[in-house]
Amino acid sequence: MRYPILAAALLAAPFASASAQQDPGLDVSEERLRADVEAMVGFYTRHTLSSQTDPERGIGAALEWGIGEFREASAACGDCLETRFIETEVSGRRIPEPVRLRNAIAIQWGTERPNEVVIIQGHIDSRGSDVLDAEVEAPGANDNASGSALTIEAARVLSQHIYPTTIIYALLSGEEQGLYGGNLLADYVTEQGWTVKAVLNNDVVGGSCGSDGVCDAENVRVFSEGVRADADAATRARMRSMGGANDSPSRNLSRWLDTLAAQYEDGLDVRQTWRSDRMGRGGDHLPFLDRGYPAIRFSVAIEDYEHQHQDLRVENGVIYGDTIAEMDFPYLARVTQFNVRAADRLARAPMPPRVTANGIVRPDVLLEWQPVDGAAGYTVWRRRTDERDWNQRLTVADAGDGAEISVTLAPDRGDDWIFGVSSVSADGSESPVSSAVPGGEFYPLPQGDDSQ
Ligand SMILES: [Zn+2]
């Protein structure tokens, strides 16, 4: 379908609001989250090298408990979840002897496009001061029983609804030893051939104050990468020429989350943090980024360094250790609520399109993209190259007749703008914006393409 030349008329709404739907975020239970964190802390340690077989202590018991919670959620929705362990054997710098590594996952299949997946995940393993010490008590309350409880609660709440696309809930292990569980799941997803719309990685999401007394219970940080990890030399060269260092799918997922958060008066605000993770540190969203999948990390606004990765002790009057006493459960409930709202919307929305923009030595700009499954229409966005947000909504294109869609914006002097397009479902759920720059697509990039 070829659209006529359109003047760049600005439309008012900054974000297509979904049709009136019930808000599953309101079903999140702070009490259940607290009970789940208490249960996980009760395993004494969840270190990846701890016992796999002890029924009461160690990583094995914690994973069995976790998949049991998924099974209970499934029983409550008429067996709507497929639950399973995925496993491998790993060794490495922080795993001196080969060890069995398992993730517990629950799959809520989509009814229309089951191959499209949104992943909500948290790592369930814990550690003390010495990353190799599998014996010491390691409650890992905030890091990361909080993100694991969030994942389980999201499964309970969202499994009461039916979605056109698939949601995967994952409890990962081996994070503290080197992101092994994240790598295992990212490989698994690749082997299945699934299309990953978004990975919401939750790691340290249940506290609001630092040890220095600085508190913030109103924001949650969203970490996103700029230059995408899977861009090869040819793509990076095109990014330097055309723009694209600030328009990865991860970055646009971050913008989308920020815009979504602003729609809820009772919710947290998003603090977009434009780096892959905290300085010099990592998390289980990184293995997905490495493979070209859109992924972000949720984490608390204020990190508490004396109550993570620390053996329980008192030193010079300072209490160390990652205990429940240091957590903020109302805050955890709000982060959970936001994950639920985001996954609900993402699971309804189509994939963002792959868009190209041509404005080379011409006054108008030609945007082109292929139709997307499940899209009832598309929204064209732009922003100045130095602006943070998609603040100008230009035009709305309908679903078309199945042929390539092209929109000419004139006169628009493309050099001064970044353009993008979102997909919109029939119920009004809008995808993140896919930027019309090299590496903007929400799909893994081809590798080794040095021809351009
Ligand atoms: Zn962690």
CSV table of C-alpha atoms and ligand atoms in Angstrom, one decimal:
chain,number,residue,atom,x,y,z
A,1,MET,CA,0.0,0.0,0.0
A,2,ARG,CA,1.3,3.4,-1.0
A,3,TYR,CA,0.1,6.3,1.0
A,4,PRO,CA,-0.2,9.8,-0.5
A,5,ILE,CA,2.3,12.4,0.4
A,6,LEU,CA,1.3,13.7,3.8
A,7,ALA,CA,2.0,16.9,5.5
A,8,ALA,CA,3.7,16.4,8.8
A,9,ALA,CA,0.6,17.2,10.8
A,10,LEU,CA,1.2,16.7,14.5
A,11,LEU,CA,-1.3,14.7,16.4
A,12,ALA,CA,-1.9,15.4,20.0
A,13,ALA,CA,-1.8,12.1,21.8
A,14,PRO,CA,1.7,11.2,22.9
A,15,PHE,CA,0.8,7.5,23.2
A,16,ALA,CA,-2.2,5.6,21.8
A,17,SER,CA,-4.1,4.6,24.9
A,18,ALA,CA,-5.5,1.1,25.0
A,19,SER,CA,-9.2,0.6,25.0
A,20,ALA,CA,-10.8,0.3,28.4
A,21,GLN,CA,-9.4,-2.9,29.8
A,22,GLN,CA,-9.3,-4.1,33.3
A,23,ASP,CA,-6.0,-3.5,34.9
A,24,PRO,CA,-4.3,-6.7,36.1
A,25,GLY,CA,-1.8,-4.7,38.0
A,26,LEU,CA,-4.4,-4.1,40.6
A,27,ASP,CA,-4.4,-7.9,41.4
A,28,VAL,CA,-0.8,-7.9,42.6
A,29,SER,CA,-0.6,-9.0,46.3
A,30,GLU,CA,2.0,-7.6,48.6
A,31,GLU,CA,1.2,-10.3,51.1
A,32,ARG,CA,1.9,-13.1,48.6
A,33,LEU,CA,5.2,-11.4,47.6
A,34,ARG,CA,6.3,-11.2,51.2
A,35,ALA,CA,5.4,-14.9,51.8
A,36,ASP,CA,7.4,-15.9,48.7
A,37,VAL,CA,10.4,-13.9,49.8
A,38,GLU,CA,10.2,-15.5,53.2
A,39,ALA,CA,9.9,-19.0,51.6
A,40,MET,CA,13.1,-18.4,49.5
A,41,VAL,CA,15.1,-16.9,52.4
A,42,GLY,CA,14.0,-20.1,54.3
A,43,PHE,CA,16.3,-22.2,52.1
A,44,TYR,CA,19.3,-20.8,54.0
A,45,THR,CA,21.3,-20.5,50.8
A,46,ARG,CA,20.4,-20.7,47.2
A,47,HIS,CA,23.9,-20.7,46.0
A,48,THR,CA,24.3,-22.4,42.6
A,49,LEU,CA,27.0,-24.8,44.1
A,50,SER,CA,24.8,-25.7,47.1
A,51,SER,CA,22.9,-28.9,47.5
A,52,GLN,CA,20.7,-30.0,44.6
A,53,THR,CA,19.1,-32.8,46.6
A,54,ASP,CA,18.5,-31.5,50.2
A,55,PRO,CA,14.7,-31.0,50.4
A,56,GLU,CA,15.1,-28.0,52.8
A,57,ARG,CA,18.3,-26.3,52.0
A,58,GLY,CA,20.0,-25.1,48.9
A,59,ILE,CA,19.4,-24.3,45.2
A,60,GLY,CA,17.7,-27.6,44.5
A,61,ALA,CA,15.0,-27.1,47.1
A,62,ALA,CA,14.5,-23.5,46.0
A,63,LEU,CA,14.0,-24.5,42.4
A,64,GLU,CA,11.6,-27.3,43.3
A,65,TRP,CA,9.6,-24.8,45.4
A,66,GLY,CA,9.6,-22.3,42.6
A,67,ILE,CA,8.3,-24.7,40.0
A,68,GLY,CA,5.7,-25.8,42.5
A,69,GLU,CA,4.5,-22.2,42.7
A,70,PHE,CA,4.2,-22.1,39.0
A,71,ARG,CA,2.2,-25.4,39.0
A,72,GLU,CA,-0.1,-23.9,41.6
A,73,ALA,CA,-0.7,-20.9,39.5
A,74,SER,CA,-1.4,-23.2,36.5
A,75,ALA,CA,-3.9,-25.2,38.6
A,76,ALA,CA,-5.7,-21.9,39.3
A,77,CYS,CA,-6.1,-21.1,35.6
A,78,GLY,CA,-7.2,-24.6,34.3
A,79,ASP,CA,-3.7,-25.8,33.5
A,80,CYS,CA,-3.0,-22.8,31.3
A,81,LEU,CA,0.8,-22.8,32.1
A,82,GLU,CA,3.3,-25.3,30.8
A,83,THR,CA,5.9,-25.7,33.5
A,84,ARG,CA,9.3,-27.3,33.1
A,85,PHE,CA,13.0,-27.2,34.0
A,86,ILE,CA,15.5,-26.5,31.4
A,87,GLU,CA,19.0,-27.6,32.3
A,88,THR,CA,22.6,-28.0,31.4
A,89,GLU,CA,26.0,-28.6,33.0
A,90,VAL,CA,28.4,-25.7,33.4
A,91,SER,CA,31.8,-24.9,34.8
A,92,GLY,CA,33.9,-21.8,34.7
A,93,ARG,CA,35.9,-19.3,36.7
A,94,ARG,CA,33.3,-19.2,39.5
A,95,ILE,CA,32.3,-22.8,39.1
A,96,PRO,CA,35.5,-24.9,39.7
A,97,GLU,CA,33.7,-28.3,39.2
A,98,PRO,CA,31.1,-29.0,36.6
A,99,VAL,CA,27.6,-28.5,38.1
A,100,ARG,CA,24.1,-29.1,37.1
A,101,LEU,CA,22.3,-25.8,36.3
A,102,ARG,CA,18.6,-25.6,36.1
A,103,ASN,CA,16.1,-22.8,35.3
A,104,ALA,CA,12.4,-23.2,36.2
A,105,ILE,CA,10.1,-21.8,33.6
A,106,ALA,CA,6.4,-21.5,33.0
A,107,ILE,CA,4.9,-20.8,29.6
A,108,GLN,CA,1.6,-19.1,29.0
A,109,TRP,CA,1.0,-19.8,25.3
A,110,GLY,CA,-0.6,-17.1,23.2
A,111,THR,CA,-3.8,-18.0,21.4
A,112,GLU,CA,-3.0,-16.3,18.1
A,113,ARG,CA,0.8,-15.9,17.7
A,114,PRO,CA,2.4,-18.3,20.1
A,115,ASN,CA,5.8,-17.8,18.6
A,116,GLU,CA,6.0,-14.2,19.9
A,117,VAL,CA,7.2,-14.1,23.4
A,118,VAL,CA,7.5,-11.7,26.3
A,119,ILE,CA,9.8,-12.9,29.1
A,120,ILE,CA,9.6,-11.9,32.7
A,121,GLN,CA,12.5,-13.2,34.7
A,122,GLY,CA,14.5,-13.0,37.9
A,123,HIS,CA,17.5,-15.0,39.2
A,124,ILE,CA,16.8,-17.2,42.2
A,125,ASP,CA,20.4,-18.0,43.2
A,126,SER,CA,22.1,-16.1,46.0
A,127,ARG,CA,25.6,-15.6,47.4
A,128,GLY,CA,27.5,-14.3,50.4
A,129,SER,CA,30.8,-12.3,50.6
A,130,ASP,CA,32.8,-15.1,48.9
A,131,VAL,CA,31.2,-15.9,45.5
A,132,LEU,CA,32.5,-19.5,45.8
A,133,ASP,CA,31.1,-20.1,49.3
A,134,ALA,CA,28.1,-22.5,48.9
A,135,GLU,CA,27.9,-23.2,52.7
A,136,VAL,CA,27.5,-19.8,54.3
A,137,GLU,CA,24.0,-18.4,55.0
A,138,ALA,CA,23.0,-16.4,52.0
A,139,PRO,CA,19.3,-15.1,52.3
A,140,GLY,CA,19.5,-13.1,49.1
A,141,ALA,CA,16.3,-11.3,50.0
A,142,ASN,CA,16.5,-8.3,47.8
A,143,ASP,CA,19.1,-10.0,45.5
A,144,ASN,CA,17.1,-11.7,44.2
A,145,ALA,CA,14.2,-13.3,46.1
A,146,SER,CA,12.6,-10.0,45.2
A,147,GLY,CA,12.8,-10.5,41.5
A,148,SER,CA,11.9,-14.2,41.8
A,149,ALA,CA,8.8,-13.4,43.9
A,150,LEU,CA,7.8,-10.8,41.3
A,151,THR,CA,8.1,-13.3,38.5
A,152,ILE,CA,6.0,-15.9,40.4
A,153,GLU,CA,3.4,-13.2,41.3
A,154,ALA,CA,3.2,-12.0,37.7
A,155,ALA,CA,2.5,-15.6,36.6
A,156,ARG,CA,-0.3,-15.9,39.1
A,157,VAL,CA,-1.9,-12.6,38.0
A,158,LEU,CA,-1.4,-12.7,34.3
A,159,SER,CA,-2.4,-16.3,33.9
A,160,GLN,CA,-5.9,-15.2,34.8
A,161,HIS,CA,-6.0,-13.5,31.4
A,162,ILE,CA,-5.8,-14.7,27.8
A,163,TYR,CA,-3.3,-13.1,25.4
A,164,PRO,CA,-2.7,-13.4,21.6
A,165,THR,CA,1.0,-13.9,22.2
A,166,THR,CA,3.1,-15.9,24.7
A,167,ILE,CA,4.4,-14.9,28.1
A,168,ILE,CA,7.3,-16.8,29.7
A,169,TYR,CA,8.0,-16.7,33.4
A,170,ALA,CA,11.6,-17.7,34.4
A,171,LEU,CA,13.4,-18.4,37.6
A,172,LEU,CA,17.1,-18.4,36.6
A,173,SER,CA,20.1,-19.9,38.5
A,174,GLY,CA,23.8,-19.3,38.1
A,175,GLU,CA,23.6,-15.5,37.8
A,176,GLU,CA,26.1,-14.8,40.6
A,177,GLN,CA,28.5,-17.3,39.1
A,178,GLY,CA,28.5,-15.7,35.6
A,179,LEU,CA,25.0,-15.3,34.1
A,180,TYR,CA,24.7,-19.0,33.3
A,181,GLY,CA,21.0,-19.2,33.7
A,182,GLY,CA,20.4,-16.2,31.5
A,183,ASN,CA,22.6,-17.7,28.8
A,184,LEU,CA,20.8,-21.0,29.1
A,185,LEU,CA,17.4,-19.4,28.6
A,186,ALA,CA,18.6,-17.2,25.8
A,187,ASP,CA,20.1,-20.2,24.0
A,188,TYR,CA,16.8,-22.1,24.6
A,189,VAL,CA,14.8,-19.3,23.2
A,190,THR,CA,17.0,-19.3,20.1
A,191,GLU,CA,16.7,-23.0,19.6
A,192,GLN,CA,13.0,-22.8,19.8
A,193,GLY,CA,13.0,-20.2,17.1
A,194,TRP,CA,10.8,-17.8,19.1
A,195,THR,CA,10.5,-14.2,18.3
A,196,VAL,CA,11.4,-12.2,21.4
A,197,LYS,CA,9.4,-9.0,21.8
A,198,ALA,CA,10.8,-8.1,25.2
A,199,VAL,CA,12.8,-9.4,28.1
A,200,LEU,CA,12.0,-7.8,31.5
A,201,ASN,CA,14.8,-8.8,33.8
A,202,ASN,CA,14.1,-8.1,37.4
A,203,ASP,CA,17.2,-8.1,39.7
A,204,VAL,CA,17.2,-6.3,43.1
A,205,VAL,CA,13.7,-4.8,43.0
A,206,GLY,CA,12.6,-4.8,46.6
A,207,GLY,CA,14.2,-1.9,48.5
A,208,SER,CA,14.1,1.8,48.6
A,209,CYS,CA,16.9,3.1,50.8
A,210,GLY,CA,20.7,3.0,50.6
A,211,SER,CA,22.9,2.5,53.7
A,212,ASP,CA,23.7,6.2,53.6
A,213,GLY,CA,20.1,7.0,54.3
A,214,VAL,CA,19.2,8.2,50.8
A,215,CYS,CA,15.8,6.8,49.8
A,216,ASP,CA,13.6,6.8,46.8
A,217,ALA,CA,10.4,4.8,46.7
A,218,GLU,CA,8.9,6.6,43.7
A,219,ASN,CA,11.2,5.4,40.9
A,220,VAL,CA,12.3,2.2,39.4
A,221,ARG,CA,15.4,2.2,37.1
A,222,VAL,CA,15.3,0.7,33.7
A,223,PHE,CA,18.7,-0.1,32.2
A,224,SER,CA,19.0,-0.2,28.4
A,225,GLU,CA,21.8,-0.5,26.0
A,226,GLY,CA,22.6,2.2,23.4
A,227,VAL,CA,24.7,0.6,20.7
A,228,ARG,CA,23.4,-2.9,20.4
A,229,ALA,CA,25.7,-5.7,21.4
A,230,ASP,CA,25.1,-7.8,18.3
A,231,ALA,CA,25.9,-5.0,15.8
A,232,ASP,CA,28.8,-6.1,13.6
A,233,ALA,CA,31.4,-3.8,12.1
A,234,ALA,CA,29.2,-3.1,9.0
A,235,THR,CA,26.2,-2.1,11.1
A,236,ARG,CA,28.2,0.0,13.4
A,237,ALA,CA,29.7,1.8,10.4
A,238,ARG,CA,26.1,2.5,9.1
A,239,MET,CA,25.1,3.7,12.6
A,240,ARG,CA,27.9,6.2,12.6
A,241,SER,CA,26.8,7.6,9.3
A,242,MET,CA,23.0,7.5,9.7
A,243,GLY,CA,22.5,7.6,13.5
A,244,GLY,CA,21.5,4.6,15.6
A,245,ALA,CA,23.7,4.7,18.7
A,246,ASN,CA,20.7,5.8,20.8
A,247,ASP,CA,17.9,3.7,19.1
A,248,SER,CA,18.5,0.1,19.9
A,249,PRO,CA,15.4,-2.0,20.6
A,250,SER,CA,16.5,-2.1,24.2
A,251,ARG,CA,16.5,1.8,24.3
A,252,ASN,CA,13.1,2.0,22.6
A,253,LEU,CA,11.7,-0.6,25.1
A,254,SER,CA,13.0,1.7,27.8
A,255,ARG,CA,11.2,4.7,26.3
A,256,TRP,CA,8.0,2.7,25.9
A,257,LEU,CA,8.1,1.7,29.6
A,258,ASP,CA,8.6,5.3,30.7
A,259,THR,CA,5.7,6.4,28.6
A,260,LEU,CA,3.5,3.6,29.9
A,261,ALA,CA,4.4,4.4,33.6
A,262,ALA,CA,3.2,7.9,33.1
A,263,GLN,CA,-0.3,6.6,32.3
A,264,TYR,CA,-0.8,5.3,35.8
A,265,GLU,CA,-1.2,7.8,38.7
A,266,ASP,CA,-0.8,5.1,41.3
A,267,GLY,CA,2.3,3.7,39.8
A,268,LEU,CA,6.1,4.2,40.0
A,269,ASP,CA,7.9,6.5,37.7
A,270,VAL,CA,10.6,5.1,35.4
A,271,ARG,CA,14.1,6.4,35.6
A,272,GLN,CA,15.6,5.6,32.3
A,273,THR,CA,19.2,4.7,32.9
A,274,TRP,CA,21.0,4.7,29.6
A,275,ARG,CA,23.6,2.1,30.1
A,276,SER,CA,23.4,-1.6,29.8
A,277,ASP,CA,23.7,-2.1,33.6
A,278,ARG,CA,25.2,-0.5,36.6
A,279,MET,CA,28.8,0.6,36.4
A,280,GLY,CA,31.0,-2.5,35.9
A,281,ARG,CA,28.3,-4.9,36.7
A,282,GLY,CA,25.9,-7.2,34.9
A,283,GLY,CA,22.7,-9.2,35.0
A,284,ASP,CA,20.7,-11.8,33.1
A,285,HIS,CA,19.4,-9.4,30.4
A,286,LEU,CA,22.9,-9.2,29.0
A,287,PRO,CA,22.9,-12.7,27.4
A,288,PHE,CA,19.7,-11.7,25.6
A,289,LEU,CA,21.3,-8.4,24.3
A,290,ASP,CA,24.3,-10.4,23.2
A,291,ARG,CA,22.1,-12.4,20.9
A,292,GLY,CA,20.2,-9.4,19.6
A,293,TYR,CA,17.0,-9.7,21.6
A,294,PRO,CA,15.3,-6.6,23.1
A,295,ALA,CA,15.9,-6.7,26.9
A,296,ILE,CA,16.1,-4.3,29.8
A,297,ARG,CA,16.9,-4.6,33.5
A,298,PHE,CA,14.6,-3.3,36.2
A,299,SER,CA,16.3,-2.4,39.5
A,300,VAL,CA,15.7,-0.3,42.5
A,301,ALA,CA,16.3,3.5,42.3
A,302,ILE,CA,18.7,3.4,45.3
A,303,GLU,CA,21.0,0.4,45.7
A,304,ASP,CA,22.1,-0.7,49.2
A,305,TYR,CA,25.6,-1.9,49.0
A,306,GLU,CA,26.0,-3.1,52.6
A,307,HIS,CA,23.0,-5.5,52.2
A,308,GLN,CA,24.0,-7.4,49.0
A,309,HIS,CA,26.7,-10.0,48.4
A,310,GLN,CA,27.6,-9.8,52.1
A,311,ASP,CA,27.8,-12.4,54.8
A,312,LEU,CA,25.5,-11.8,57.8
A,313,ARG,CA,27.5,-10.0,60.4
A,314,VAL,CA,27.9,-6.8,62.5
A,315,GLU,CA,31.2,-4.9,62.0
A,316,ASN,CA,31.9,-1.7,63.8
A,317,GLY,CA,28.2,-1.3,64.5
A,318,VAL,CA,27.2,-1.8,60.9
A,319,ILE,CA,24.8,-4.6,60.1
A,320,TYR,CA,25.7,-6.5,56.9
A,321,GLY,CA,23.6,-9.0,54.9
A,322,ASP,CA,20.8,-9.2,52.4
A,323,THR,CA,17.9,-9.7,54.8
A,324,ILE,CA,14.1,-9.2,54.7
A,325,ALA,CA,14.5,-6.5,57.4
A,326,GLU,CA,16.1,-4.3,54.8
A,327,MET,CA,13.4,-4.7,52.2
A,328,ASP,CA,10.4,-2.5,51.3
A,329,PHE,CA,7.5,-4.7,50.4
A,330,PRO,CA,5.1,-2.0,49.3
A,331,TYR,CA,7.8,-0.9,46.8
A,332,LEU,CA,8.3,-4.5,45.6
A,333,ALA,CA,4.5,-4.7,45.0
A,334,ARG,CA,4.6,-1.5,42.9
A,335,VAL,CA,7.5,-2.8,40.8
A,336,THR,CA,5.6,-6.0,40.3
A,337,GLN,CA,2.5,-4.1,39.4
A,338,PHE,CA,4.4,-2.2,36.8
A,339,ASN,CA,5.9,-5.4,35.3
A,340,VAL,CA,2.4,-6.9,35.1
A,341,ARG,CA,1.0,-3.8,33.4
A,342,ALA,CA,3.9,-3.8,30.9
A,343,ALA,CA,3.7,-7.5,30.1
A,344,ASP,CA,-0.1,-7.3,29.7
A,345,ARG,CA,0.3,-4.5,27.2
A,346,LEU,CA,3.2,-6.1,25.4
A,347,ALA,CA,1.5,-9.4,25.1
A,348,ARG,CA,-1.4,-7.7,23.4
A,349,ALA,CA,0.7,-5.6,21.1
A,350,PRO,CA,2.1,-6.7,17.7
A,351,MET,CA,5.8,-6.8,17.0
A,352,PRO,CA,7.3,-3.4,16.1
A,353,PRO,CA,7.9,-3.2,12.3
A,354,ARG,CA,11.3,-3.2,10.6
A,355,VAL,CA,11.4,0.3,9.1
A,356,THR,CA,13.7,2.1,6.7
A,357,ALA,CA,13.9,5.8,6.1
A,358,ASN,CA,15.2,7.4,2.9
A,359,GLY,CA,15.8,11.2,3.1
A,360,ILE,CA,19.0,11.3,1.2
A,361,VAL,CA,19.4,14.6,-0.7
A,362,ARG,CA,15.7,15.1,-1.0
A,363,PRO,CA,13.3,17.4,0.9
A,364,ASP,CA,10.8,14.6,1.8
A,365,VAL,CA,11.3,11.4,3.7
A,366,LEU,CA,10.2,8.0,2.5
A,367,LEU,CA,9.4,5.5,5.3
A,368,GLU,CA,8.9,1.9,4.3
A,369,TRP,CA,8.0,-1.3,6.2
A,370,GLN,CA,6.5,-4.7,5.7
A,371,PRO,CA,3.1,-5.5,7.4
A,372,VAL,CA,3.3,-7.0,10.8
A,373,ASP,CA,1.2,-10.0,12.0
A,374,GLY,CA,-1.6,-8.8,14.3
A,375,ALA,CA,-1.3,-5.1,13.5
A,376,ALA,CA,-4.5,-3.2,12.8
A,377,GLY,CA,-2.5,-0.1,12.1
A,378,TYR,CA,0.7,1.8,12.6
A,379,THR,CA,1.8,5.1,14.1
A,380,VAL,CA,4.6,7.2,12.7
A,381,TRP,CA,6.7,9.0,15.2
A,382,ARG,CA,9.6,11.4,15.1
A,383,ARG,CA,11.9,13.4,17.4
A,384,ARG,CA,14.8,15.7,16.9
A,385,THR,CA,18.1,13.9,16.8
A,386,ASP,CA,19.1,15.3,20.2
A,387,GLU,CA,15.8,14.7,21.9
A,388,ARG,CA,15.1,11.9,24.4
A,389,ASP,CA,11.5,11.0,23.6
A,390,TRP,CA,9.2,10.2,20.7
A,391,ASN,CA,7.3,13.5,21.1
A,392,GLN,CA,5.8,14.0,17.7
A,393,ARG,CA,3.1,11.7,16.4
A,394,LEU,CA,2.9,12.3,12.7
A,395,THR,CA,0.4,10.1,11.1
A,396,VAL,CA,-1.5,6.9,11.5
A,397,ALA,CA,-1.4,4.3,8.7
A,398,ASP,CA,-4.0,1.5,8.5
A,399,ALA,CA,-3.1,-2.1,8.3
A,400,GLY,CA,-3.0,-2.1,4.5
A,401,ASP,CA,-3.6,-4.9,2.1
A,402,GLY,CA,-0.6,-7.1,2.9
A,403,ALA,CA,1.9,-5.3,0.6
A,404,GLU,CA,4.8,-3.2,1.7
A,405,ILE,CA,3.7,0.0,3.4
A,406,SER,CA,5.2,3.3,2.4
A,407,VAL,CA,4.6,6.7,3.8
A,408,THR,CA,6.1,9.9,2.3
A,409,LEU,CA,6.5,12.8,4.7
A,410,ALA,CA,7.0,16.1,3.0
A,411,PRO,CA,8.7,18.4,3.3
A,412,ASP,CA,10.5,17.1,6.3
A,413,ARG,CA,14.3,17.4,5.9
A,414,GLY,CA,15.1,14.0,7.3
A,415,ASP,CA,18.6,14.9,8.4
A,416,ASP,CA,17.2,16.7,11.4
A,417,TRP,CA,15.0,13.9,12.7
A,418,ILE,CA,15.0,10.3,13.9
A,419,PHE,CA,11.9,8.6,12.6
A,420,GLY,CA,10.2,5.5,13.9
A,421,VAL,CA,7.0,3.4,13.6
A,422,SER,CA,5.0,1.5,16.1
A,423,SER,CA,2.4,-1.3,15.5
A,424,VAL,CA,-1.0,-1.1,17.0
A,425,SER,CA,-3.4,-4.0,17.7
A,426,ALA,CA,-7.1,-3.9,17.2
A,427,ASP,CA,-7.6,-3.3,20.9
A,428,GLY,CA,-5.3,-0.2,20.8
A,429,SER,CA,-2.2,-1.8,22.4
A,430,GLU,CA,0.8,-0.1,20.9
A,431,SER,CA,4.2,-1.7,20.5
A,432,PRO,CA,7.4,0.1,21.3
A,433,VAL,CA,8.6,2.3,18.5
A,434,SER,CA,11.1,0.7,16.1
A,435,SER,CA,13.6,3.3,14.8
A,436,ALA,CA,14.3,3.8,11.1
A,437,VAL,CA,18.0,3.6,11.6
A,438,PRO,CA,20.6,0.9,11.2
A,439,GLY,CA,20.1,-1.6,14.0
A,440,GLY,CA,16.7,-0.3,14.9
A,441,GLU,CA,14.8,-3.5,14.3
A,442,PHE,CA,13.6,-5.7,17.1
A,443,TYR,CA,15.2,-8.8,15.7
A,444,PRO,CA,18.7,-10.2,15.9
A,445,LEU,CA,21.0,-8.7,13.3
A,446,PRO,CA,22.7,-10.7,10.6
A,447,GLN,CA,26.3,-11.4,11.5
A,448,GLY,CA,29.4,-10.9,9.4
A,449,ASP,CA,27.7,-8.6,6.9
A,450,ASP,CA,30.6,-6.5,5.7
A,451,SER,CA,29.4,-5.9,2.2
A,452,GLN,CA,27.9,-2.4,2.9
B,1,ZN,ZN,21.3,-10.1,41.4
